[in-house]
Amino acid sequence: MSSERLRPRLHRIPLGRYQAYLWADDDGATLVDAGPAGSGPAIEAALRGLGLAPTDLRRLVLTHFHDDHAGAAAEVAAWGGVEVVAHAREAPVLRGERPGPPPNFTDFERGLHAQVAAGLPPAPPVRVDREVSDGDVLDFGDGAQVLAVPGHTDGSIAVHLPRHRILFTGDVAAEYGGEVIFGVFHLDRARTAAAFRRLAALDSDVACFGHGEPVLTGAGDRLRATAATLAEG
């Protein structure tokens, strides 16, 4: 299976231990994140499985610079005609102009990261065609709202489709063992918790996480229940 249909226009693309999401409008498709380096062929296969060609991909939205989200961005960008979108604070890192700051690991996270990131190749530099900030609207999904959610990285973003009540959270939130959880490997846990609460306040039915199974109904309630357990920063 090259993709999983979540909603009529929304698909998840499994990429080994990682994943990306595809939104298909009548005039072209949008990819949210690109998975690790080497994922280009799998993404192309997913497109073709939906009757689309790489030339039908209009844009790639990167929620943040980490290697498991932006690793294949350069491969996708090379297809031509793909607008690469990222927050202005992530753009220099994605372009390779400066290194991105590492997370501030808890003791538990340090060992976990060494395990889950073993063998993850570094993301090659990629151009960024459009630098966005909080409140910008992207031309897909009947108006996709960009939300700056710093904390996981300085320039992390989420994307909300209000008309469809769909939320792409990046790594602010995740799913594990059937539960919606606060993500891991953050630069600033307090800022990420504030970002999580912001996402929980949205009217969302579907939540698409960078890691774990998406929530396909009642996502806002699930996010709010988890947000209520987070300490105020």
Tab-separated table of C-alpha atoms in Angstrom:
chain	number	residue	atom	x	y	z
A	1	MET	CA	0.000	0.000	0.000
A	2	SER	CA	1.581	3.282	-1.114
A	3	SER	CA	-0.900	5.572	0.632
A	4	GLU	CA	-3.808	5.404	3.050
A	5	ARG	CA	-6.993	7.353	2.403
A	6	LEU	CA	-8.075	9.244	5.524
A	7	ARG	CA	-10.647	11.562	3.961
A	8	PRO	CA	-11.743	12.046	0.336
A	9	ARG	CA	-8.850	14.456	-0.331
A	10	LEU	CA	-6.510	13.487	2.505
A	11	HIS	CA	-3.996	10.644	2.374
A	12	ARG	CA	-1.215	9.417	4.614
A	13	ILE	CA	2.001	8.206	2.976
A	14	PRO	CA	3.880	5.665	5.151
A	15	LEU	CA	7.659	6.100	4.874
A	16	GLY	CA	9.094	3.305	6.966
A	17	ARG	CA	9.010	4.485	10.568
A	18	TYR	CA	7.984	7.935	9.377
A	19	GLN	CA	5.173	9.472	7.342
A	20	ALA	CA	3.961	12.375	5.245
A	21	TYR	CA	0.498	13.601	4.294
A	22	LEU	CA	-0.973	14.468	0.924
A	23	TRP	CA	-3.907	16.774	0.250
A	24	ALA	CA	-5.366	16.596	-3.269
A	25	ASP	CA	-7.285	19.555	-4.686
A	26	ASP	CA	-8.762	19.516	-8.176
A	27	ASP	CA	-5.950	21.726	-9.474
A	28	GLY	CA	-3.049	19.891	-7.825
A	29	ALA	CA	-1.728	18.353	-4.636
A	30	THR	CA	0.069	19.533	-1.517
A	31	LEU	CA	2.517	17.429	0.481
A	32	VAL	CA	2.958	18.107	4.205
A	33	ASP	CA	6.467	17.004	5.188
A	34	ALA	CA	8.630	14.659	3.144
A	35	GLY	CA	10.047	12.032	5.480
A	36	PRO	CA	13.707	11.004	5.636
A	37	ALA	CA	16.209	11.260	2.815
A	38	GLY	CA	15.583	8.638	0.166
A	39	SER	CA	11.780	8.840	0.442
A	40	GLY	CA	11.301	10.475	-2.952
A	41	PRO	CA	10.515	7.247	-4.835
A	42	ALA	CA	7.939	6.176	-2.230
A	43	ILE	CA	6.247	9.571	-2.394
A	44	GLU	CA	6.206	9.421	-6.180
A	45	ALA	CA	4.697	5.916	-6.039
A	46	ALA	CA	1.994	7.183	-3.694
A	47	LEU	CA	1.164	10.001	-6.098
A	48	ARG	CA	0.975	7.641	-9.047
A	49	GLY	CA	-1.198	5.262	-7.050
A	50	LEU	CA	-3.701	8.102	-6.740
A	51	GLY	CA	-3.566	8.827	-10.464
A	52	LEU	CA	-1.238	11.790	-10.013
A	53	ALA	CA	2.176	12.552	-11.446
A	54	PRO	CA	5.037	14.370	-9.696
A	55	THR	CA	4.189	17.368	-11.877
A	56	ASP	CA	0.773	17.504	-10.166
A	57	LEU	CA	2.423	18.368	-6.842
A	58	ARG	CA	2.005	22.113	-6.353
A	59	ARG	CA	3.710	22.617	-3.003
A	60	LEU	CA	5.622	20.989	-0.168
A	61	VAL	CA	4.940	22.382	3.298
A	62	LEU	CA	7.650	21.601	5.857
A	63	THR	CA	6.524	21.774	9.472
A	64	HIS	CA	10.151	21.976	10.675
A	65	PHE	CA	13.731	21.191	9.672
A	66	HIS	CA	14.332	17.846	11.416
A	67	ASP	CA	15.798	15.102	9.250
A	68	ASP	CA	12.747	12.830	9.499
A	69	HIS	CA	10.491	15.582	8.118
A	70	ALA	CA	12.704	17.438	5.644
A	71	GLY	CA	15.069	14.658	4.573
A	72	ALA	CA	13.490	14.071	1.161
A	73	ALA	CA	12.539	17.693	0.574
A	74	ALA	CA	15.356	18.256	-1.920
A	75	GLU	CA	14.275	15.172	-3.872
A	76	VAL	CA	10.702	16.436	-4.085
A	77	ALA	CA	11.790	19.987	-4.889
A	78	ALA	CA	13.772	18.686	-7.856
A	79	TRP	CA	10.599	17.501	-9.589
A	80	GLY	CA	10.058	21.055	-10.830
A	81	GLY	CA	7.143	23.360	-10.218
A	82	VAL	CA	6.956	22.481	-6.511
A	83	GLU	CA	6.799	25.469	-4.165
A	84	VAL	CA	8.695	24.687	-0.961
A	85	VAL	CA	7.082	26.378	2.042
A	86	ALA	CA	8.523	26.772	5.547
A	87	HIS	CA	8.573	29.238	8.411
A	88	ALA	CA	11.018	32.099	8.013
A	89	ARG	CA	12.969	30.931	11.073
A	90	GLU	CA	13.435	27.423	9.635
A	91	ALA	CA	14.421	28.565	6.149
A	92	PRO	CA	18.157	29.234	6.818
A	93	VAL	CA	18.534	25.793	8.397
A	94	LEU	CA	16.712	24.066	5.551
A	95	ARG	CA	18.883	25.872	3.001
A	96	GLY	CA	22.014	24.710	4.810
A	97	GLU	CA	23.068	28.247	5.699
A	98	ARG	CA	23.404	27.390	9.396
A	99	PRO	CA	22.925	24.303	11.581
A	100	GLY	CA	19.722	23.822	13.494
A	101	PRO	CA	19.940	23.767	17.281
A	102	PRO	CA	19.644	20.296	18.841
A	103	PRO	CA	16.772	19.473	21.188
A	104	ASN	CA	17.151	19.910	24.923
A	105	PHE	CA	16.788	16.249	25.824
A	106	THR	CA	15.479	14.952	29.096
A	107	ASP	CA	17.481	12.014	30.448
A	108	PHE	CA	14.826	9.637	29.120
A	109	GLU	CA	14.742	11.307	25.713
A	110	ARG	CA	18.505	11.112	25.239
A	111	GLY	CA	18.475	7.321	25.205
A	112	LEU	CA	15.253	7.190	23.198
A	113	HIS	CA	16.634	9.524	20.541
A	114	ALA	CA	19.783	7.462	20.163
A	115	GLN	CA	17.582	4.443	19.527
A	116	VAL	CA	14.960	5.875	17.160
A	117	ALA	CA	17.328	8.126	15.208
A	118	ALA	CA	19.933	5.426	14.597
A	119	GLY	CA	20.702	5.325	10.881
A	120	LEU	CA	18.605	8.396	10.052
A	121	PRO	CA	20.494	10.220	7.284
A	122	PRO	CA	20.926	13.984	7.453
A	123	ALA	CA	18.607	16.115	5.346
A	124	PRO	CA	20.360	17.617	2.316
A	125	PRO	CA	19.911	21.374	1.887
A	126	VAL	CA	16.761	22.415	0.057
A	127	ARG	CA	15.590	25.712	-1.344
A	128	VAL	CA	12.704	27.477	0.389
A	129	ASP	CA	10.521	29.358	-2.075
A	130	ARG	CA	8.045	30.846	0.372
A	131	GLU	CA	8.828	31.866	3.936
A	132	VAL	CA	5.670	32.018	6.016
A	133	SER	CA	4.740	33.323	9.427
A	134	ASP	CA	1.822	33.010	11.804
A	135	GLY	CA	-1.529	33.790	10.204
A	136	ASP	CA	-0.497	33.309	6.592
A	137	VAL	CA	-2.970	31.419	4.394
A	138	LEU	CA	-1.854	28.853	1.825
A	139	ASP	CA	-3.849	28.149	-1.309
A	140	PHE	CA	-4.986	24.592	-0.670
A	141	GLY	CA	-7.750	22.895	1.270
A	142	ASP	CA	-10.076	25.910	0.818
A	143	GLY	CA	-7.654	28.090	2.742
A	144	ALA	CA	-4.930	26.510	4.871
A	145	GLN	CA	-4.018	28.574	7.902
A	146	VAL	CA	-0.394	28.610	9.053
A	147	LEU	CA	0.102	28.602	12.815
A	148	ALA	CA	3.498	29.366	14.284
A	149	VAL	CA	3.995	26.842	17.095
A	150	PRO	CA	7.581	27.386	18.287
A	151	GLY	CA	9.091	25.134	20.898
A	152	HIS	CA	9.816	21.859	19.142
A	153	THR	CA	12.032	24.010	16.934
A	154	ASP	CA	12.125	27.784	16.722
A	155	GLY	CA	10.217	27.828	13.443
A	156	SER	CA	7.836	24.904	13.820
A	157	ILE	CA	4.459	25.368	12.169
A	158	ALA	CA	1.128	23.601	12.185
A	159	VAL	CA	-1.432	23.858	9.390
A	160	HIS	CA	-5.185	24.036	9.949
A	161	LEU	CA	-7.892	23.557	7.321
A	162	PRO	CA	-10.896	25.207	9.048
A	163	ARG	CA	-13.448	24.316	6.349
A	164	HIS	CA	-12.518	20.650	6.691
A	165	ARG	CA	-11.640	20.685	10.423
A	166	ILE	CA	-8.290	19.033	9.708
A	167	LEU	CA	-5.092	19.843	11.611
A	168	PHE	CA	-1.494	18.947	10.733
A	169	THR	CA	0.373	19.215	14.026
A	170	GLY	CA	3.985	18.562	13.082
A	171	ASP	CA	5.777	17.242	16.177
A	172	VAL	CA	4.046	19.398	18.783
A	173	ALA	CA	1.702	16.461	19.387
A	174	ALA	CA	1.918	12.765	18.587
A	175	GLU	CA	0.043	9.503	19.045
A	176	TYR	CA	1.333	6.510	20.970
A	177	GLY	CA	-0.477	3.402	22.129
A	178	GLY	CA	-3.836	4.840	21.182
A	179	GLU	CA	-3.281	8.033	23.178
A	180	VAL	CA	-2.700	11.594	22.018
A	181	ILE	CA	0.532	12.670	23.677
A	182	PHE	CA	2.805	15.674	24.063
A	183	GLY	CA	5.648	15.196	21.579
A	184	VAL	CA	9.299	14.600	22.420
A	185	PHE	CA	12.725	16.021	21.535
A	186	HIS	CA	11.783	19.687	21.966
A	187	LEU	CA	14.064	22.696	21.958
A	188	ASP	CA	11.878	24.372	24.622
A	189	ARG	CA	9.302	22.229	26.415
A	190	ALA	CA	7.419	25.149	27.969
A	191	ARG	CA	6.950	26.897	24.627
A	192	THR	CA	5.907	23.625	23.023
A	193	ALA	CA	3.327	23.077	25.763
A	194	ALA	CA	1.905	26.527	25.023
A	195	ALA	CA	1.811	25.608	21.331
A	196	PHE	CA	0.018	22.355	22.169
A	197	ARG	CA	-2.647	24.262	24.079
A	198	ARG	CA	-3.080	26.603	21.125
A	199	LEU	CA	-3.673	23.673	18.783
A	200	ALA	CA	-6.060	22.078	21.269
A	201	ALA	CA	-8.236	25.199	21.196
A	202	LEU	CA	-8.907	24.846	17.469
A	203	ASP	CA	-12.049	23.342	15.987
A	204	SER	CA	-10.545	20.123	14.626
A	205	ASP	CA	-12.072	16.750	13.932
A	206	VAL	CA	-9.001	15.152	12.310
A	207	ALA	CA	-5.440	15.475	13.619
A	208	CYS	CA	-2.491	14.375	11.484
A	209	PHE	CA	0.652	13.888	13.560
A	210	GLY	CA	4.235	13.609	12.459
A	211	HIS	CA	4.460	10.388	14.460
A	212	GLY	CA	1.771	7.884	15.326
A	213	GLU	CA	-1.691	7.160	14.039
A	214	PRO	CA	-3.863	10.113	13.013
A	215	VAL	CA	-7.043	10.817	14.940
A	216	LEU	CA	-9.924	10.654	12.482
A	217	THR	CA	-12.772	11.928	14.644
A	218	GLY	CA	-13.055	14.058	17.769
A	219	ALA	CA	-9.463	15.271	17.525
A	220	GLY	CA	-10.117	18.570	19.288
A	221	ASP	CA	-11.524	16.825	22.355
A	222	ARG	CA	-8.591	14.415	22.408
A	223	LEU	CA	-6.084	17.242	22.183
A	224	ARG	CA	-7.853	19.234	24.890
A	225	ALA	CA	-7.836	16.263	27.251
A	226	THR	CA	-4.079	15.981	26.876
A	227	ALA	CA	-3.561	19.738	27.084
A	228	ALA	CA	-5.293	19.737	30.470
A	229	THR	CA	-2.488	17.522	31.826
A	230	LEU	CA	0.333	19.837	30.758
A	231	ALA	CA	1.923	22.125	33.285
A	232	GLU	CA	1.656	25.830	32.612
A	233	GLY	CA	4.959	27.330	31.489
